[in-house]
Short mmCIF file of C-alpha atoms and ligand atoms in Angstrom, two decimals:
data_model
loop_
_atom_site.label_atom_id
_atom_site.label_comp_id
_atom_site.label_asym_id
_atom_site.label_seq_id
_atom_site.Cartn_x
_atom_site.Cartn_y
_atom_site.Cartn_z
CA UNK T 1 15.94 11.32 -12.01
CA UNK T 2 14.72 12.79 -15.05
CA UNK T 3 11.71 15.25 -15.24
CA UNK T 4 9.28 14.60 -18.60
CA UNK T 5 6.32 16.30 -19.75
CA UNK T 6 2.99 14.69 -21.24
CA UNK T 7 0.19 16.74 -22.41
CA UNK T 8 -3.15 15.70 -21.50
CA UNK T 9 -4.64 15.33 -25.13
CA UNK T 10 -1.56 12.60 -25.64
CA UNK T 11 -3.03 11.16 -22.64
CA UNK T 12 -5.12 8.80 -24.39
CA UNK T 13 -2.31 7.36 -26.16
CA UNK T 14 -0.72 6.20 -22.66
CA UNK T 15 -2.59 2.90 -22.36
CA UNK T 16 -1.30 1.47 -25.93
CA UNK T 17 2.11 1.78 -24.38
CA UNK T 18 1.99 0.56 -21.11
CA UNK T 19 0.65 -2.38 -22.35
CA UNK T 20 3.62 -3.03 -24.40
CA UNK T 21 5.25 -3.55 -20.88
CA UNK T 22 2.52 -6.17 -19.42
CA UNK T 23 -1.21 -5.73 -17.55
CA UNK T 24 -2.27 -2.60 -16.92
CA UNK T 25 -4.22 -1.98 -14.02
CA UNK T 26 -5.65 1.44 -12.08
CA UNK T 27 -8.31 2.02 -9.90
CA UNK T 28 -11.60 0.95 -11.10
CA UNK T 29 -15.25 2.15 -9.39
CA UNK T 30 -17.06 -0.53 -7.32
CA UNK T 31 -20.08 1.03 -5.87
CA UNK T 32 -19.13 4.50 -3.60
CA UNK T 33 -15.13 3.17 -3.65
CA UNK T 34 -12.93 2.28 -5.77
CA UNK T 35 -11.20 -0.69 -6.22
CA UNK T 36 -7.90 -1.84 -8.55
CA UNK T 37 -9.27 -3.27 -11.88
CA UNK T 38 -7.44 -4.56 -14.90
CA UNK T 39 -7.67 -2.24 -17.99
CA UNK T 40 -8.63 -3.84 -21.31
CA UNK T 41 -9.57 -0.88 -23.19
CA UNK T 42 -7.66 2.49 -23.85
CA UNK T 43 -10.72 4.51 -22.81
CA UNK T 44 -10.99 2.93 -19.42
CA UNK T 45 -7.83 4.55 -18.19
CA UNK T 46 -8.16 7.08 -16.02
CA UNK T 47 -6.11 9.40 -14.31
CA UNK T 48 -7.62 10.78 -11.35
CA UNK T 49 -7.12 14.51 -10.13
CA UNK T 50 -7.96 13.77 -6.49
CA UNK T 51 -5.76 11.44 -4.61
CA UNK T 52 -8.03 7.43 -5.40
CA UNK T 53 -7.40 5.13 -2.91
CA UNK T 54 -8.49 1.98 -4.01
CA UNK T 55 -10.11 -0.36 -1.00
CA UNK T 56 -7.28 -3.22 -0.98
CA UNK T 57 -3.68 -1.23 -1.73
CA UNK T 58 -1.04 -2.48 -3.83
CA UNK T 59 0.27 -4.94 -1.42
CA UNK T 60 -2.45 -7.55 -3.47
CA UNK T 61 -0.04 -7.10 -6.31
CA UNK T 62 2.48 -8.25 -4.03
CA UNK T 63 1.37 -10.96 -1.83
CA UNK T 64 -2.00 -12.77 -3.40
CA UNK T 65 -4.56 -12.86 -0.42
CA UNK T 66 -4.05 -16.84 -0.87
CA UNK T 67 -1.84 -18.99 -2.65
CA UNK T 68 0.25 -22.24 -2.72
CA UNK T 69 3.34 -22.47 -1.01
CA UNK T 70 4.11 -25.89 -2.23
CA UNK T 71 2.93 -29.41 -2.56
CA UNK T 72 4.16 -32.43 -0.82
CA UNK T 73 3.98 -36.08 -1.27
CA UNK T 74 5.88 -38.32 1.95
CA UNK T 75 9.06 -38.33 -0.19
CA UNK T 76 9.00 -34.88 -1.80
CA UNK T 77 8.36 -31.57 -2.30
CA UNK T 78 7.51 -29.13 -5.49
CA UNK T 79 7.20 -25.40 -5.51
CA UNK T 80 4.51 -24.80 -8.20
CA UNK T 81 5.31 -23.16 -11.48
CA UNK T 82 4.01 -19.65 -11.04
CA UNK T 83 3.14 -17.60 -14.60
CA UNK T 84 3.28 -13.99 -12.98
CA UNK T 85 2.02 -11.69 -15.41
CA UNK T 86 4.05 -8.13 -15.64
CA UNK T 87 1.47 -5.62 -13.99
CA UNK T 88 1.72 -2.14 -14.44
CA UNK T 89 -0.21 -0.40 -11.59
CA UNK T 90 -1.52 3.01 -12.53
CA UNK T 91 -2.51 6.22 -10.17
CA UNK T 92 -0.79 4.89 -7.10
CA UNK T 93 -0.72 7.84 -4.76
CA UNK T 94 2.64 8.72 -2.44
CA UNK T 95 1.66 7.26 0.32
CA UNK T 96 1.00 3.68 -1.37
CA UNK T 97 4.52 3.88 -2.69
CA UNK T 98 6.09 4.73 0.81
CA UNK T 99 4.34 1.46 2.04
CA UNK T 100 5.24 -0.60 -0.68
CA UNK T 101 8.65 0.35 0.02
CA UNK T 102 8.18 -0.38 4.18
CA UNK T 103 6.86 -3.61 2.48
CA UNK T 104 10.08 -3.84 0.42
CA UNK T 105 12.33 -3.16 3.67
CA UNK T 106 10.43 -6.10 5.78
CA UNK T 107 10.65 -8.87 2.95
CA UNK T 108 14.14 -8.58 2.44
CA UNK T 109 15.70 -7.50 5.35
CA UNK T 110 17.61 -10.54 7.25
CA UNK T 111 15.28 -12.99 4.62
CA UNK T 112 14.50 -12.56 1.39
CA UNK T 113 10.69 -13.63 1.03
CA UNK T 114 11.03 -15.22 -2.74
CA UNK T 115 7.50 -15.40 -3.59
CA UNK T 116 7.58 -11.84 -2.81
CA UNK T 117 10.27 -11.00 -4.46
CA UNK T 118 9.27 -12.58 -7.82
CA UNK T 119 5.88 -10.35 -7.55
CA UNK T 120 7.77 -7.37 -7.34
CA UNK T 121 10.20 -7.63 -10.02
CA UNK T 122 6.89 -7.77 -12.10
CA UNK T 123 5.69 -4.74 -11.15
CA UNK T 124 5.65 -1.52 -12.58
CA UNK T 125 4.40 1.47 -10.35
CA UNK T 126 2.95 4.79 -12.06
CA UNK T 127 2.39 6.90 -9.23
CA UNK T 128 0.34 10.16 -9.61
CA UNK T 129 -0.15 13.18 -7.02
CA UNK T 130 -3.48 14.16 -6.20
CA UNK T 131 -5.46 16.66 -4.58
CA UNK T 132 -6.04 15.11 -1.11
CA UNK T 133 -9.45 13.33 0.38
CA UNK T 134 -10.68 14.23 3.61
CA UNK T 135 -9.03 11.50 5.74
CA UNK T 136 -5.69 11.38 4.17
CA UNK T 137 -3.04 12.58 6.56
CA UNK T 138 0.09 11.90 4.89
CA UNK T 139 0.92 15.76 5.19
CA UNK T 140 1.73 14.66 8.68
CA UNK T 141 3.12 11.18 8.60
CA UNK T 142 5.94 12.58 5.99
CA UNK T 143 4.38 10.37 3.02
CA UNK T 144 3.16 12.94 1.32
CA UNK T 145 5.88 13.18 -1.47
CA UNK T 146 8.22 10.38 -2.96
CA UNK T 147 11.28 9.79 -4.39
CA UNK T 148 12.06 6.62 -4.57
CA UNK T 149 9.97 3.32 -5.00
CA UNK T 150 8.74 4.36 -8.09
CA UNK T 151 8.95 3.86 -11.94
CA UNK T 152 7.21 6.83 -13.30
CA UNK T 153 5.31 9.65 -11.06
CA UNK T 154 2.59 11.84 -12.63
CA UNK T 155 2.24 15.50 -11.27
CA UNK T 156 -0.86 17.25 -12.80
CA UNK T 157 0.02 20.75 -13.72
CA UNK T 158 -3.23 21.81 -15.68
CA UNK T 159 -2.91 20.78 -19.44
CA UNK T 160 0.41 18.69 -18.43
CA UNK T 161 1.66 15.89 -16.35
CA UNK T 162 4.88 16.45 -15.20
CA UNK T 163 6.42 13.37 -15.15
CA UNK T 164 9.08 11.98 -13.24
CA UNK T 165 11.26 8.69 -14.48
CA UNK T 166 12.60 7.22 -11.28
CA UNK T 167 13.84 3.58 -12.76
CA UNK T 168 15.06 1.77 -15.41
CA UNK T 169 11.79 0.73 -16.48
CA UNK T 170 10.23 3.91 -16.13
CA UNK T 171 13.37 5.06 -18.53
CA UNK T 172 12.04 2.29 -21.24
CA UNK T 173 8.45 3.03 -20.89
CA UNK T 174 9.16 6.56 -22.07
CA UNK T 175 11.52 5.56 -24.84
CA UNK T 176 8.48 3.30 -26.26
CA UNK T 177 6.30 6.29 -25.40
CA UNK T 178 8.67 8.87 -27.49
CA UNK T 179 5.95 10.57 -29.09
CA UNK T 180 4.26 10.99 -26.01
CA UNK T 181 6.53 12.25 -23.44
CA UNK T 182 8.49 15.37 -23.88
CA UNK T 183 12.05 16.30 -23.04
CA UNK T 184 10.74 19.87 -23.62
CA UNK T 185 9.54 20.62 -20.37
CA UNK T 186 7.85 24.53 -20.35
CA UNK T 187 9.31 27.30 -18.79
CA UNK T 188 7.32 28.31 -16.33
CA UNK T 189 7.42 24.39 -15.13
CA UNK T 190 9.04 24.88 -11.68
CA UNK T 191 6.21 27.91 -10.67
CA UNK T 192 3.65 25.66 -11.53
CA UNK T 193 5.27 22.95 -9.69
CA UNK T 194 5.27 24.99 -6.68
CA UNK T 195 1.89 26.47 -6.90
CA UNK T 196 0.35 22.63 -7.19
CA UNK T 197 2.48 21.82 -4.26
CA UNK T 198 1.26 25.02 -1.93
CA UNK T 199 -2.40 24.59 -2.68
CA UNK T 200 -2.45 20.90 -2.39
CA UNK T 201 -0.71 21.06 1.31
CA UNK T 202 -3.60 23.69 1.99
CA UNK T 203 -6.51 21.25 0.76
CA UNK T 204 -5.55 18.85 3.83
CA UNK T 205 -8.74 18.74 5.84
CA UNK T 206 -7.37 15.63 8.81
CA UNK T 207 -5.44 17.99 10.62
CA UNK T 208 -4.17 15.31 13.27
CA UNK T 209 -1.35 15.87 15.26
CA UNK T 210 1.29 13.27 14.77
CA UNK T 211 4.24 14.93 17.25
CA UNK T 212 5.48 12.78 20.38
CA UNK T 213 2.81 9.67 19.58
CA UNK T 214 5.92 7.12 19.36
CA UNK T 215 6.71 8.33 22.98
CA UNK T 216 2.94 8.22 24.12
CA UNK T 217 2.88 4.55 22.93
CA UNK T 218 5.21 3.60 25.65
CA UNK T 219 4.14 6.21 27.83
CA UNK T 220 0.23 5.35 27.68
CA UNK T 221 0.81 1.44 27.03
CA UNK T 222 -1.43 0.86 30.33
CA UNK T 223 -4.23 3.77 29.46
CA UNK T 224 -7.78 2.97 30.38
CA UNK T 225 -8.94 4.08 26.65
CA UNK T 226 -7.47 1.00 25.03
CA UNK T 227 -9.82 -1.23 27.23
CA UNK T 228 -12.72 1.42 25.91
CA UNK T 229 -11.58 0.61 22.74
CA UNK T 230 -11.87 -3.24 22.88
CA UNK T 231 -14.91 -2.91 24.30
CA UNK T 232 -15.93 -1.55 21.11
CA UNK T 233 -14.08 -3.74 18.75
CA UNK T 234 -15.17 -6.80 16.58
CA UNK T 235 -12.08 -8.31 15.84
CA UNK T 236 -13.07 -8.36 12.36
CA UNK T 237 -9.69 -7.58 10.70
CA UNK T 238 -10.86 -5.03 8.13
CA UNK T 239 -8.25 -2.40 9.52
CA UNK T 240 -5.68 -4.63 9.03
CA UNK T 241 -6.72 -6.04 5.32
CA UNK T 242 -6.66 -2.11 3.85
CA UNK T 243 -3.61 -1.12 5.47
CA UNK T 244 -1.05 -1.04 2.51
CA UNK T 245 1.64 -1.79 5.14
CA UNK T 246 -0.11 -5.01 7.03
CA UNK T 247 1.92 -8.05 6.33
CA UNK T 248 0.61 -10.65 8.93
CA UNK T 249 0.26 -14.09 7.46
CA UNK T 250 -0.79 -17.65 8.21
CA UNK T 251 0.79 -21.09 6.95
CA UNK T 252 -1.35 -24.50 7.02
CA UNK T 253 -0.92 -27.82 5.78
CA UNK T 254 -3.69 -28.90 3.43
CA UNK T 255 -3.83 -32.76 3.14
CA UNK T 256 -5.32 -35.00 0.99
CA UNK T 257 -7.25 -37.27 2.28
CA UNK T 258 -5.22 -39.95 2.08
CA UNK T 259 -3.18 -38.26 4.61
CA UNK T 260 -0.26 -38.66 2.49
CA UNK T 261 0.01 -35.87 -0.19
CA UNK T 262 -1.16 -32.14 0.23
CA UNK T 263 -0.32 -28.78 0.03
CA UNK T 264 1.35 -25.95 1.96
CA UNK T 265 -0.73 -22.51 2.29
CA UNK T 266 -0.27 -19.25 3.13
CA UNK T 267 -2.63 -16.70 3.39
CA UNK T 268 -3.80 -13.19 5.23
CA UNK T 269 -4.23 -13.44 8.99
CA UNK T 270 -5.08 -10.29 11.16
CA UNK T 271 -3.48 -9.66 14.67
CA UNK T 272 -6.76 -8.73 15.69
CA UNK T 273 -8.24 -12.08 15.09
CA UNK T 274 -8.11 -14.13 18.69
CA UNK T 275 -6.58 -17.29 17.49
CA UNK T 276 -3.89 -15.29 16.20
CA UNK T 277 -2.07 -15.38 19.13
CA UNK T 278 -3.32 -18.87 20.14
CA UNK T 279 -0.18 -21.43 20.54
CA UNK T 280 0.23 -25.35 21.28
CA UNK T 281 -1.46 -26.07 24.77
CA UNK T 282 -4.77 -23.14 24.07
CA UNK T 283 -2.44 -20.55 25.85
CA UNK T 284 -3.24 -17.23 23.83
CA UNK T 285 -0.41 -14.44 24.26
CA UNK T 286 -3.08 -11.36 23.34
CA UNK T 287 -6.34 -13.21 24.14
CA UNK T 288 -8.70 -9.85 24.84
CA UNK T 289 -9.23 -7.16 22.18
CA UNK T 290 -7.45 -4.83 24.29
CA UNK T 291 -4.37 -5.99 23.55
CA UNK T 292 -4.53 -7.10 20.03
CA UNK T 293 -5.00 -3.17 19.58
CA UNK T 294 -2.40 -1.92 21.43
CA UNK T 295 -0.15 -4.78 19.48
CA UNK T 296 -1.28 -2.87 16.19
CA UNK T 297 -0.54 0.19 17.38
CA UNK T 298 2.54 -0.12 18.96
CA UNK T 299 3.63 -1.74 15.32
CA UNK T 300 2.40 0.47 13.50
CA UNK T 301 3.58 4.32 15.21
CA UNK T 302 6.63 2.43 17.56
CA UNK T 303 7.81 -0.61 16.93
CA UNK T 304 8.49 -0.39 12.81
CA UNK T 305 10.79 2.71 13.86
CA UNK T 306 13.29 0.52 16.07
CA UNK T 307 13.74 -2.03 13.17
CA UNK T 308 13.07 0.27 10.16
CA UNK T 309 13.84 3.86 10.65
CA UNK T 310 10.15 4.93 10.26
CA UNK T 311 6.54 4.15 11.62
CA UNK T 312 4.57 1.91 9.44
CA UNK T 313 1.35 4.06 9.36
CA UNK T 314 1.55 5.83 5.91
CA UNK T 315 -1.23 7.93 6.57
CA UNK T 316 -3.56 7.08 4.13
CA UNK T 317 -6.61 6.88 5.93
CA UNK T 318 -8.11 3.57 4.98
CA UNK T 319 -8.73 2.84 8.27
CA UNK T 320 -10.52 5.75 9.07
CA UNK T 321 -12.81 4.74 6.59
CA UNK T 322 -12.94 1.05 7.23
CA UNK T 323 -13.29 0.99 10.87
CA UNK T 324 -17.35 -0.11 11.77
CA UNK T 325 -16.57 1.23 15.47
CA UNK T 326 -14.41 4.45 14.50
CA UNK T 327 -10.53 2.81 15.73
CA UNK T 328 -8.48 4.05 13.74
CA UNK T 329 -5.00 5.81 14.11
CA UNK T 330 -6.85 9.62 14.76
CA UNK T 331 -9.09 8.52 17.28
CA UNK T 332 -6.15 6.61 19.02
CA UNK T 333 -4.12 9.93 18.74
CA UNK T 334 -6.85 12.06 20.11
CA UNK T 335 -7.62 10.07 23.04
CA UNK T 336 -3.20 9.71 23.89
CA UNK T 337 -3.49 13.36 23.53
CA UNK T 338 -6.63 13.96 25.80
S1 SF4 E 1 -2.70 2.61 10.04
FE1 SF4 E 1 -4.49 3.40 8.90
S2 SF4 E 1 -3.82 5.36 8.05
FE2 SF4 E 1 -1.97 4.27 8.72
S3 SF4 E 1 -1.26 3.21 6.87
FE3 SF4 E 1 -2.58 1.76 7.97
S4 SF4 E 1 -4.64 2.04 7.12
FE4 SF4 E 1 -3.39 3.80 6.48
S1 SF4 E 2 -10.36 -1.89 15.07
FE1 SF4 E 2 -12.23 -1.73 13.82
S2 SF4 E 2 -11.70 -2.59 11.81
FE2 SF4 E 2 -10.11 -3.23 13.27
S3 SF4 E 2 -10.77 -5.24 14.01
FE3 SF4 E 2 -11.59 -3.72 15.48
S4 SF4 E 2 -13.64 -3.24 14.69
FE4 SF4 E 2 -12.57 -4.28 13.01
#
């Protein structure tokens, strides 16, 4: 890995050459959030010094919300020709990265997923460190710095980014950017470093205590709070559609109608809609809300360990702020912990 400087009045001069390397897109304001937009003018792009979560996380980069498996006639089948644009994502914080590298592990491990797998090829990631918002908690979920997953990573150290080049690409994109980025990293570079790090751990406001939850999981599986919590719950999926690590997906047969030719989609589902769980004969395995939660818990601070090595929550908070009802993975903690 390779540590770069750029000086914020080059700054400007960074859209004209990621474009060279395909769409550039960073997060964009829609209303009171933010969301990712596409970039068409140098002026637009802008690097954020608090940490911007957009509302849907990089995973839409990754796997389109809907798309088109393939299309059948009785005697045949064609996977259609796909013309996947290069995007360069801009601004990702840590945490993203971490889950799109959990999203990385689950696509590939025992099957590769191709239509994932051309997506992410075409994807650049410029991942920037910011100064924290008041629901991320990715101090305590271990996200809170990366090193791998990356192509460059952005540190803001006052009049500089310090930049790291963690990939091949990332290695080109500062070769085209040579008048830009700096081998001549200051002095005083690793102080600074240190001092950004220190008072950004000390801007955490979610102070929630992650220690022992995978154990509580098993320990509390049969808890009266989770039926407290479906009470309250509309199935409406949004906690599962923001969480940058949420891969659950549907597959249907759309026919013609003819009945002969048609087309295979696949799509976002939720584990917290009911007919998720619905199979052949109307038996539903998770049929009350109850236990579609504790089925998206369990995955996301238990289960993900056993297979993966770590949980799948990344702690970025988006479900904190997306919840209508206030579920989300702190009020879950707080009640396991009483
Ligand atoms: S569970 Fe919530 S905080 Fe954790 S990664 Fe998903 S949306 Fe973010
Ligand atoms: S936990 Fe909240 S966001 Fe998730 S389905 Fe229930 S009401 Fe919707």
């Amino acid at each position: 890995m390779r540590a770069l400087k750029l000086s914020k009045k080059d700054e400007i001069k960074l859209y004209d050459v990621l474009k060279e390397f395909g769409e550039v897109w960073a997060p964009v304001p829609k209303g009171s959030k933010y969301v990712y937009g596409k970039i068409e003018k140098k002026e637009d792009l802008v690097i954020h010094e608090e940490c911007i979560l957009p509302i849907i996380p990089v995973k839409k980069f990754l796997m389109p919300p809907d798309f088109t498996m393939l299309k059948f006639t009785p005697s045949k089948y064609s996977i259609p020709e796909e013309d996947i644009p290069t995007t360069v994502v801009v601004g990702v914080p840590a945490c993203d990265i971490h889950a799109v590298n959990i999203l990385d592990k689950f696509y590939t491990t025992d099957y590769v997923d191709n239509y994932y797998m051309k997506r992410r090829e075409r994807l650049i990631i410029i991942g920037k460190s910011g100064t924290p918002r008041e629901n991320c908690f990715c101090h305590k979920s271990n996200t809170s710095i990366v090193e791998e997953g990356y192509d460059l990573f952005f540190f803001d150290l006052g009049d500089y980014y310090l930049v790291w080049v963690g990939s091949e690409k990332g290695d080109d994109i500062v070769r085209k950017g040579a008048d830009i980025f700096s081998e001549e990293v200051p002095k005083d570079v690793s102080k600074k470093f240190v001092e950004f790090r220190r008072n950004r751990n000390k801007s955490y406001i979610n102070d929630v205590d992650l220690e022992g939850v995978t154990d509580l999981m098993e320990l509390m599986y049969d808890a009266p709070f989770w039926d407290e919590f479906g009470e309250k719950c509309l199935s409406c999926g949004q906690c599962t559609m923001v969480c940058p690590t949420c891969t659950c997906f549907n597959v249907i047969d759309d026919l013609a109608l003819s009945g002969e030719t048609g087309e295979r989609r696949r799509y976002w589902d939720s584990c917290m809609f009911k007919d998720y769980s619905l199979v052949a004969g109307q038996h539903n395995f998770r049929e009350s809300k109850a236990e579609r939660l504790k089925l998206w818990y369990t995955h996301k601070l238990k289960a993900f360990i056993g297979h993966f090595g770590s949980p799948s929550c990344v702690g970025c908070g988006r479900c904190i702020e997306t919840c209508p009802v206030d579920i989300n993975v702190v009020t879950v903690v707080e009640k396991m912990k009483g």
